[in-house]
């Protein structure tokens, strides 16, 4: 089939007759803007070919122009099997249909509808729908180009026929697919897609069942194990109980205890007896020691008495000699003391004379200082008087150097101002002629000869009686300043109390002279040791003078002299006294030494003598005391008696020692007693332990018995057996389902593999036709096809799932598959035009060129009609351009 | 002296693998006690000697504990002599103390110590109770020196494995088969072996009164023993006590032609509804025959009390016809052939081959079922 022309009227926006002529074989491009009616034309072609002319379905209602009173008319001219056919159908109003072949009407109305279908090999189907066969695959409406071609039954049949003519039928494919689907349906009950047991599925339940019974079995096993353990423990406890309650063993233990206790009692009694014998031995020993001690004391006493008596005799014998020695020493000392007293008396006289000489010497010295004091007093009084005078004058002159400095400053300022005024002032020059002398007076001055002065202030010039000229200088600002300074100086001079600056300076000079004089007086006073007010110093000097006079007077009185001797005389007298004193001092020292020695000798003699007396007294007292204890008359008798006591005590002690020793040989020692105590305690403890063990054991037996009875009552053995069988059953069921699933998986995989292999072989013709188109865009790529020509993936460097490709690529591949199908059909004589309405919208510039190459390749075998709004993109790609001709253009 | 010798009641045994039928089997064991009592009455027997394993385990629940006692109580004129076995050894506060604490009537005797017990007619029972699950010593040895009055009948009662039978017995509790002579016994009543078995002239295993597993005795039995006097020959007669028959069959199949015959033979067994059948199938079968077998087995399972099927030794060998039944050509046929190759590939593991076989059967069944569904 190949479309030649199309005419529409009352269709969509084409209210008047509109023609599209000039369709050619190969690629036809109808490029028009959006809403130009391209899709309307596409639907018009479909409706004209595949719909009954009298149909009132919505699709046809939608085809008509709005508010049009005309029928929707479509006329399609096409060539088929070398005949030209024109099918014209009017829809909605006055519906009609006519079909002409090579210009001859061959059918009308319903026959025309069906005749077209018959021509194109379409089946009207059982209902009102029409299976449009290959047209359904190759005519791609707006938006449909993205969908993978899914041929309908007729299209599939056509395609399958084409394939089977090349490679034969895919036998059993459908049954295999169904089988795989059925198996998968069952498998999905067992397993998830990741081969895990499906939640709540039979396998999952079986696994849970196994886990449940495993847990139950473990729990019951644990209980049974515990029960077993309890049985074992109970048996052991019962055996132990039997041992503990064995009367023979108990009797034996009790008997051992009695024996141990008796043995211990015996040992303790023996030990007590030993202690008594030990006490007796100790007592005898103490008695012996006492007797021996008393004998010894007696003998020591008698020996001491004898020794004391001998000592007393010796001391008494030496005592008179010691007393004579003491008397002699005492007399020598007395003599020496008398000589010393005489010497002391002489020395005292010399000392008195020496003291008088010292007083005279002192008075002489003070007499010599008396003149100095008198001179000093005079100088002090004079200087004091001068100071008072200068201070009185200084009080009169109050000028201060600062005032002179201020005055000098004012003078300098006034001089400067005067100089300035003078420089700028008029100059008065008067030459007084001799006749005029005395007549001319300038101010108060009477100049003679030439007189020249600047006029700084109004000057009154009196010329005798002739005239009084007053010269007034011109006003000058400095005048004010000058007057101010002058006034200031006047005030200052007045405060100083002088009339002129020279007076002031003279006054200051006078003050400075007075100050210099005062300084001199003060310096003089300072040399007189006066730093402040001289009056007290003067008073003290006067006092010193009076005191000196009194001292001299006293010295003369004391020495009974009329006048003070001279220094020389005093020194002579001192020398003479010293000549007397030297031998006197030597003698006194010698006597003092002698006295000291004699004193020591006396003390030694006294000490010896008193020591002897004391010793004798002490010995006598000792003898008195000792003889009181043991009179000489009783000495012998006592000695004999004590010797007898000692002998008796020795005998008694020896007897006690022998008895004790013999007893010790037969009595258990402390270690033995302790051992018997320990044994006795151990046996008592053993009996007690036995009793406690029995109580504990019976309690434990009771507890275990309770546990066992409880476990037995619970039927734990039966529970375990049941759980074990349930677990085994569950495991068998799980294994059965797992085996079933594995079997189904193996069967499914085997059938699937065989199906895939068959499908691969079956689809090879499709791939063969597709490959050139596909390689136009995707060099080296292969498509993977599923059931019913479904595209499942594309293999380039790797296999990619079709649905994960970009929308644009999916569309391009879908269009290429359609072209391949068209190509395959065309080879079998099924030339159906390929119509693409607004396809390839997502193609980039490079891809669109490649797609157009593919379209051009398809155009070699059949007609390709491209409806597009992409005017500029498609214009340069080639192909035959179609135009929509409105009536005016036709005209 | 006449008595019934029984053993291995195993009261309380669980049968979870039988699902809802478990309780029926448990009740059947109790019913066997009643049957023993009835047989005792019928045969004028005063004493029933139970040679151990009265209970299946030593910690039964309260109902299980009481259930056999209550059954025995209804036969008050009969003396029941119970002996602890390896399943229910006597231990302090164990199952037997619990039984005793229930307050037993005077005709139920629990023998917990190895002491001669007078029966009647001058006979003495010499029990050898087990005190542990496993004893390494022969507990019947005491019987050699057990004193009984001169001229008394000496009847030994023990539970264990007769030496040289230990490999088949349940426990390692040895019993010297020469004990009869050594202890001058007139009869040695043994338990533990779940099969009626004569060991010596007067040494017998009574077997269980109600079997509990396949592969041993088919029916529950007890022994009726008659001894006319000391040293006299013993007369032993088996008594049927069981309700259910535990049958084990191994059948070999080759091509499926024997299926009908097998079916008929099995169905000819008595009391199918009380038959517990363990059927082991061996050999090879085509796919179609295998499917036929499965259908027959479903029918058989409904006919018997329980069918325990073991087909692990049965191999499927698809024929050309089987494969054509799947498809003459095409994907499914190729799948079937590929699976068949796996089944026949000796390089693959047995598990893989078995799984391939199951997959092939599954494929066959699916296809055939589908075809039959369409045909219907």
PDB file of N, CA, C and O in Angstrom, chain B residues 14-57:
ATOM      1  N   UNK B  14       4.254 -41.532  72.165  1.00  0.00           N
ATOM      2  CA  UNK B  14       3.632 -40.545  71.265  1.00  0.00           C
ATOM      3  C   UNK B  14       3.764 -41.012  69.818  1.00  0.00           C
ATOM      4  O   UNK B  14       4.707 -41.709  69.463  1.00  0.00           O
ATOM      5  N   UNK B  15       2.778 -40.631  69.039  1.00  0.00           N
ATOM      6  CA  UNK B  15       2.745 -41.038  67.620  1.00  0.00           C
ATOM      7  C   UNK B  15       2.420 -39.819  66.771  1.00  0.00           C
ATOM      8  O   UNK B  15       1.453 -39.817  66.029  1.00  0.00           O
ATOM      9  N   UNK B  16       3.223 -38.775  66.930  1.00  0.00           N
ATOM     10  CA  UNK B  16       2.908 -37.522  66.249  1.00  0.00           C
ATOM     11  C   UNK B  16       2.905 -37.660  64.740  1.00  0.00           C
ATOM     12  O   UNK B  16       2.190 -36.932  64.039  1.00  0.00           O
ATOM     13  N   UNK B  17       3.730 -38.560  64.228  1.00  0.00           N
ATOM     14  CA  UNK B  17       3.792 -38.690  62.773  1.00  0.00           C
ATOM     15  C   UNK B  17       2.484 -39.204  62.190  1.00  0.00           C
ATOM     16  O   UNK B  17       2.275 -39.168  60.978  1.00  0.00           O
ATOM     17  N   UNK B  18       1.611 -39.696  63.069  1.00  0.00           N
ATOM     18  CA  UNK B  18       0.325 -40.200  62.580  1.00  0.00           C
ATOM     19  C   UNK B  18      -0.775 -39.146  62.668  1.00  0.00           C
ATOM     20  O   UNK B  18      -1.936 -39.436  62.432  1.00  0.00           O
ATOM     21  N   UNK B  19      -0.346 -37.946  63.049  1.00  0.00           N
ATOM     22  CA  UNK B  19      -1.274 -36.820  63.041  1.00  0.00           C
ATOM     23  C   UNK B  19      -2.492 -37.060  63.907  1.00  0.00           C
ATOM     24  O   UNK B  19      -2.362 -37.416  65.089  1.00  0.00           O
ATOM     25  N   UNK B  20      -3.660 -36.927  63.288  1.00  0.00           N
ATOM     26  CA  UNK B  20      -4.904 -37.035  64.054  1.00  0.00           C
ATOM     27  C   UNK B  20      -5.133 -38.450  64.593  1.00  0.00           C
ATOM     28  O   UNK B  20      -5.947 -38.649  65.492  1.00  0.00           O
ATOM     29  N   UNK B  21      -4.428 -39.400  64.010  1.00  0.00           N
ATOM     30  CA  UNK B  21      -4.639 -40.787  64.455  1.00  0.00           C
ATOM     31  C   UNK B  21      -3.801 -41.123  65.678  1.00  0.00           C
ATOM     32  O   UNK B  21      -3.871 -42.247  66.181  1.00  0.00           O
ATOM     33  N   UNK B  22      -3.035 -40.183  66.127  1.00  0.00           N
ATOM     34  CA  UNK B  22      -2.157 -40.464  67.262  1.00  0.00           C
ATOM     35  C   UNK B  22      -2.934 -40.984  68.472  1.00  0.00           C
ATOM     36  O   UNK B  22      -2.577 -41.992  69.069  1.00  0.00           O
ATOM     37  N   UNK B  23      -3.963 -40.278  68.805  1.00  0.00           N
ATOM     38  CA  UNK B  23      -4.702 -40.639  70.013  1.00  0.00           C
ATOM     39  C   UNK B  23      -5.298 -42.039  69.905  1.00  0.00           C
ATOM     40  O   UNK B  23      -5.395 -42.775  70.894  1.00  0.00           O
ATOM     41  N   UNK B  24      -5.669 -42.403  68.672  1.00  0.00           N
ATOM     42  CA  UNK B  24      -6.230 -43.755  68.473  1.00  0.00           C
ATOM     43  C   UNK B  24      -5.174 -44.796  68.835  1.00  0.00           C
ATOM     44  O   UNK B  24      -5.465 -45.784  69.531  1.00  0.00           O
ATOM     45  N   UNK B  25      -3.948 -44.557  68.370  1.00  0.00           N
ATOM     46  CA  UNK B  25      -2.883 -45.517  68.651  1.00  0.00           C
ATOM     47  C   UNK B  25      -2.551 -45.545  70.142  1.00  0.00           C
ATOM     48  O   UNK B  25      -2.235 -46.598  70.696  1.00  0.00           O
ATOM     49  N   UNK B  26      -2.613 -44.374  70.780  1.00  0.00           N
ATOM     50  CA  UNK B  26      -2.344 -44.330  72.221  1.00  0.00           C
ATOM     51  C   UNK B  26      -3.430 -45.109  72.991  1.00  0.00           C
ATOM     52  O   UNK B  26      -3.134 -45.838  73.930  1.00  0.00           O
ATOM     53  N   UNK B  27      -4.650 -44.920  72.557  1.00  0.00           N
ATOM     54  CA  UNK B  27      -5.761 -45.633  73.219  1.00  0.00           C
ATOM     55  C   UNK B  27      -5.662 -47.131  72.973  1.00  0.00           C
ATOM     56  O   UNK B  27      -6.045 -47.945  73.818  1.00  0.00           O
ATOM     57  N   UNK B  28      -5.146 -47.484  71.797  1.00  0.00           N
ATOM     58  CA  UNK B  28      -5.027 -48.906  71.469  1.00  0.00           C
ATOM     59  C   UNK B  28      -4.113 -49.621  72.469  1.00  0.00           C
ATOM     60  O   UNK B  28      -4.334 -50.789  72.821  1.00  0.00           O
ATOM     61  N   UNK B  29      -3.089 -48.920  72.956  1.00  0.00           N
ATOM     62  CA  UNK B  29      -2.162 -49.516  73.916  1.00  0.00           C
ATOM     63  C   UNK B  29      -2.872 -49.773  75.246  1.00  0.00           C
ATOM     64  O   UNK B  29      -2.612 -50.759  75.922  1.00  0.00           O
ATOM     65  N   UNK B  30      -3.775 -48.872  75.585  1.00  0.00           N
ATOM     66  CA  UNK B  30      -4.540 -49.072  76.818  1.00  0.00           C
ATOM     67  C   UNK B  30      -5.578 -50.192  76.638  1.00  0.00           C
ATOM     68  O   UNK B  30      -5.836 -50.978  77.554  1.00  0.00           O
ATOM     69  N   UNK B  31      -6.113 -50.236  75.441  1.00  0.00           N
ATOM     70  CA  UNK B  31      -7.105 -51.288  75.154  1.00  0.00           C
ATOM     71  C   UNK B  31      -6.460 -52.668  75.270  1.00  0.00           C
ATOM     72  O   UNK B  31      -7.119 -53.666  75.659  1.00  0.00           O
ATOM     73  N   UNK B  32      -5.185 -52.751  74.956  1.00  0.00           N
ATOM     74  CA  UNK B  32      -4.464 -54.027  75.045  1.00  0.00           C
ATOM     75  C   UNK B  32      -4.453 -54.540  76.484  1.00  0.00           C
ATOM     76  O   UNK B  32      -4.497 -55.751  76.733  1.00  0.00           O
ATOM     77  N   UNK B  33      -4.416 -53.614  77.443  1.00  0.00           N
ATOM     78  CA  UNK B  33      -4.431 -54.025  78.856  1.00  0.00           C
ATOM     79  C   UNK B  33      -5.782 -54.689  79.171  1.00  0.00           C
ATOM     80  O   UNK B  33      -5.857 -55.743  79.816  1.00  0.00           O
ATOM     81  N   UNK B  34      -6.813 -54.037  78.702  1.00  0.00           N
ATOM     82  CA  UNK B  34      -8.144 -54.621  78.925  1.00  0.00           C
ATOM     83  C   UNK B  34      -8.257 -56.000  78.251  1.00  0.00           C
ATOM     84  O   UNK B  34      -8.835 -56.924  78.808  1.00  0.00           O
ATOM     85  N   UNK B  35      -7.638 -56.062  77.073  1.00  0.00           N
ATOM     86  CA  UNK B  35      -7.700 -57.357  76.380  1.00  0.00           C
ATOM     87  C   UNK B  35      -6.934 -58.419  77.178  1.00  0.00           C
ATOM     88  O   UNK B  35      -7.366 -59.567  77.274  1.00  0.00           O
ATOM     89  N   UNK B  36      -5.827 -58.009  77.783  1.00  0.00           N
ATOM     90  CA  UNK B  36      -5.062 -58.950  78.610  1.00  0.00           C
ATOM     91  C   UNK B  36      -5.914 -59.439  79.792  1.00  0.00           C
ATOM     92  O   UNK B  36      -5.935 -60.635  80.124  1.00  0.00           O
ATOM     93  N   UNK B  37      -6.624 -58.480  80.404  1.00  0.00           N
ATOM     94  CA  UNK B  37      -7.482 -58.853  81.528  1.00  0.00           C
ATOM     95  C   UNK B  37      -8.565 -59.835  81.094  1.00  0.00           C
ATOM     96  O   UNK B  37      -8.856 -60.829  81.792  1.00  0.00           O
ATOM     97  N   UNK B  38      -9.152 -59.531  79.926  1.00  0.00           N
ATOM     98  CA  UNK B  38     -10.209 -60.419  79.425  1.00  0.00           C
ATOM     99  C   UNK B  38      -9.647 -61.811  79.121  1.00  0.00           C
ATOM    100  O   UNK B  38     -10.260 -62.842  79.438  1.00  0.00           O
ATOM    101  N   UNK B  39      -8.482 -61.841  78.524  1.00  0.00           N
ATOM    102  CA  UNK B  39      -7.852 -63.130  78.219  1.00  0.00           C
ATOM    103  C   UNK B  39      -7.504 -63.888  79.497  1.00  0.00           C
ATOM    104  O   UNK B  39      -7.589 -65.125  79.557  1.00  0.00           O
ATOM    105  N   UNK B  40      -7.135 -63.151  80.525  1.00  0.00           N
ATOM    106  CA  UNK B  40      -6.827 -63.795  81.799  1.00  0.00           C
ATOM    107  C   UNK B  40      -8.078 -64.439  82.382  1.00  0.00           C
ATOM    108  O   UNK B  40      -8.053 -65.570  82.871  1.00  0.00           O
ATOM    109  N   UNK B  41      -9.155 -63.668  82.318  1.00  0.00           N
ATOM    110  CA  UNK B  41     -10.424 -64.232  82.806  1.00  0.00           C
ATOM    111  C   UNK B  41     -10.805 -65.484  82.006  1.00  0.00           C
ATOM    112  O   UNK B  41     -11.156 -66.524  82.563  1.00  0.00           O
ATOM    113  N   UNK B  42     -10.691 -65.288  80.717  1.00  0.00           N
ATOM    114  CA  UNK B  42     -11.095 -66.379  79.827  1.00  0.00           C
ATOM    115  C   UNK B  42     -10.266 -67.634  80.088  1.00  0.00           C
ATOM    116  O   UNK B  42     -10.780 -68.758  80.027  1.00  0.00           O
ATOM    117  N   UNK B  43      -9.003 -67.455  80.386  1.00  0.00           N
ATOM    118  CA  UNK B  43      -8.116 -68.598  80.576  1.00  0.00           C
ATOM    119  C   UNK B  43      -7.883 -68.912  82.052  1.00  0.00           C
ATOM    120  O   UNK B  43      -6.934 -69.626  82.386  1.00  0.00           O
ATOM    121  N   UNK B  44      -8.703 -68.355  82.910  1.00  0.00           N
ATOM    122  CA  UNK B  44      -8.606 -68.619  84.353  1.00  0.00           C
ATOM    123  C   UNK B  44      -7.199 -68.354  84.873  1.00  0.00           C
ATOM    124  O   UNK B  44      -6.586 -69.162  85.574  1.00  0.00           O
ATOM    125  N   UNK B  45      -6.709 -67.283  84.529  1.00  0.00           N
ATOM    126  CA  UNK B  45      -5.368 -66.891  84.955  1.00  0.00           C
ATOM    127  C   UNK B  45      -5.478 -65.925  86.125  1.00  0.00           C
ATOM    128  O   UNK B  45      -6.276 -64.997  86.095  1.00  0.00           O
ATOM    129  N   UNK B  46      -4.680 -66.158  87.174  1.00  0.00           N
ATOM    130  CA  UNK B  46      -4.712 -65.274  88.344  1.00  0.00           C
ATOM    131  C   UNK B  46      -3.613 -64.191  88.276  1.00  0.00           C
ATOM    132  O   UNK B  46      -3.735 -63.146  88.908  1.00  0.00           O
ATOM    133  N   UNK B  47      -2.557 -64.519  87.562  1.00  0.00           N
ATOM    134  CA  UNK B  47      -1.404 -63.603  87.593  1.00  0.00           C
ATOM    135  C   UNK B  47      -0.999 -63.182  86.176  1.00  0.00           C
ATOM    136  O   UNK B  47      -0.904 -64.026  85.286  1.00  0.00           O
ATOM    137  N   UNK B  48      -0.826 -61.945  86.030  1.00  0.00           N
ATOM    138  CA  UNK B  48      -0.260 -61.419  84.772  1.00  0.00           C
ATOM    139  C   UNK B  48       1.083 -60.784  85.118  1.00  0.00           C
ATOM    140  O   UNK B  48       1.147 -59.860  85.952  1.00  0.00           O
ATOM    141  N   UNK B  49       2.125 -61.312  84.522  1.00  0.00           N
ATOM    142  CA  UNK B  49       3.476 -60.802  84.786  1.00  0.00           C
ATOM    143  C   UNK B  49       3.864 -59.837  83.661  1.00  0.00           C
ATOM    144  O   UNK B  49       3.854 -60.223  82.489  1.00  0.00           O
ATOM    145  N   UNK B  50       4.153 -58.600  84.026  1.00  0.00           N
ATOM    146  CA  UNK B  50       4.533 -57.586  83.012  1.00  0.00           C
ATOM    147  C   UNK B  50       6.038 -57.347  83.158  1.00  0.00           C
ATOM    148  O   UNK B  50       6.501 -56.776  84.151  1.00  0.00           O
ATOM    149  N   UNK B  51       6.781 -57.775  82.147  1.00  0.00           N
ATOM    150  CA  UNK B  51       8.254 -57.762  82.251  1.00  0.00           C
ATOM    151  C   UNK B  51       8.857 -56.438  81.803  1.00  0.00           C
ATOM    152  O   UNK B  51       9.690 -56.354  80.910  1.00  0.00           O
ATOM    153  N   UNK B  52       8.446 -55.375  82.445  1.00  0.00           N
ATOM    154  CA  UNK B  52       9.117 -54.080  82.248  1.00  0.00           C
ATOM    155  C   UNK B  52       8.537 -53.225  81.137  1.00  0.00           C
ATOM    156  O   UNK B  52       7.746 -53.669  80.315  1.00  0.00           O
ATOM    157  N   UNK B  53       8.935 -51.930  81.207  1.00  0.00           N
ATOM    158  CA  UNK B  53       8.486 -50.927  80.233  1.00  0.00           C
ATOM    159  C   UNK B  53       6.967 -50.821  80.197  1.00  0.00           C
ATOM    160  O   UNK B  53       6.346 -50.833  79.128  1.00  0.00           O
ATOM    161  N   UNK B  54       6.387 -50.709  81.345  1.00  0.00           N
ATOM    162  CA  UNK B  54       4.936 -50.449  81.393  1.00  0.00           C
ATOM    163  C   UNK B  54       4.682 -49.051  80.809  1.00  0.00           C
ATOM    164  O   UNK B  54       3.731 -48.834  80.069  1.00  0.00           O
ATOM    165  N   UNK B  55       5.586 -48.139  81.192  1.00  0.00           N
ATOM    166  CA  UNK B  55       5.464 -46.772  80.654  1.00  0.00           C
ATOM    167  C   UNK B  55       6.550 -46.535  79.616  1.00  0.00           C
ATOM    168  O   UNK B  55       7.636 -47.134  79.680  1.00  0.00           O
ATOM    169  N   UNK B  56       6.226 -45.644  78.678  1.00  0.00           N
ATOM    170  CA  UNK B  56       7.203 -45.356  77.612  1.00  0.00           C
ATOM    171  C   UNK B  56       8.341 -44.482  78.122  1.00  0.00           C
ATOM    172  O   UNK B  56       9.419 -44.481  77.571  1.00  0.00           O
ATOM    173  N   UNK B  57       8.073 -43.689  79.140  1.00  0.00           N
ATOM    174  CA  UNK B  57       9.158 -42.921  79.728  1.00  0.00           C
ATOM    175  C   UNK B  57       8.894 -42.726  81.203  1.00  0.00           C
ATOM    176  O   UNK B  57       7.778 -42.995  81.673  1.00  0.00           O
TER     177      UNK B  57
END
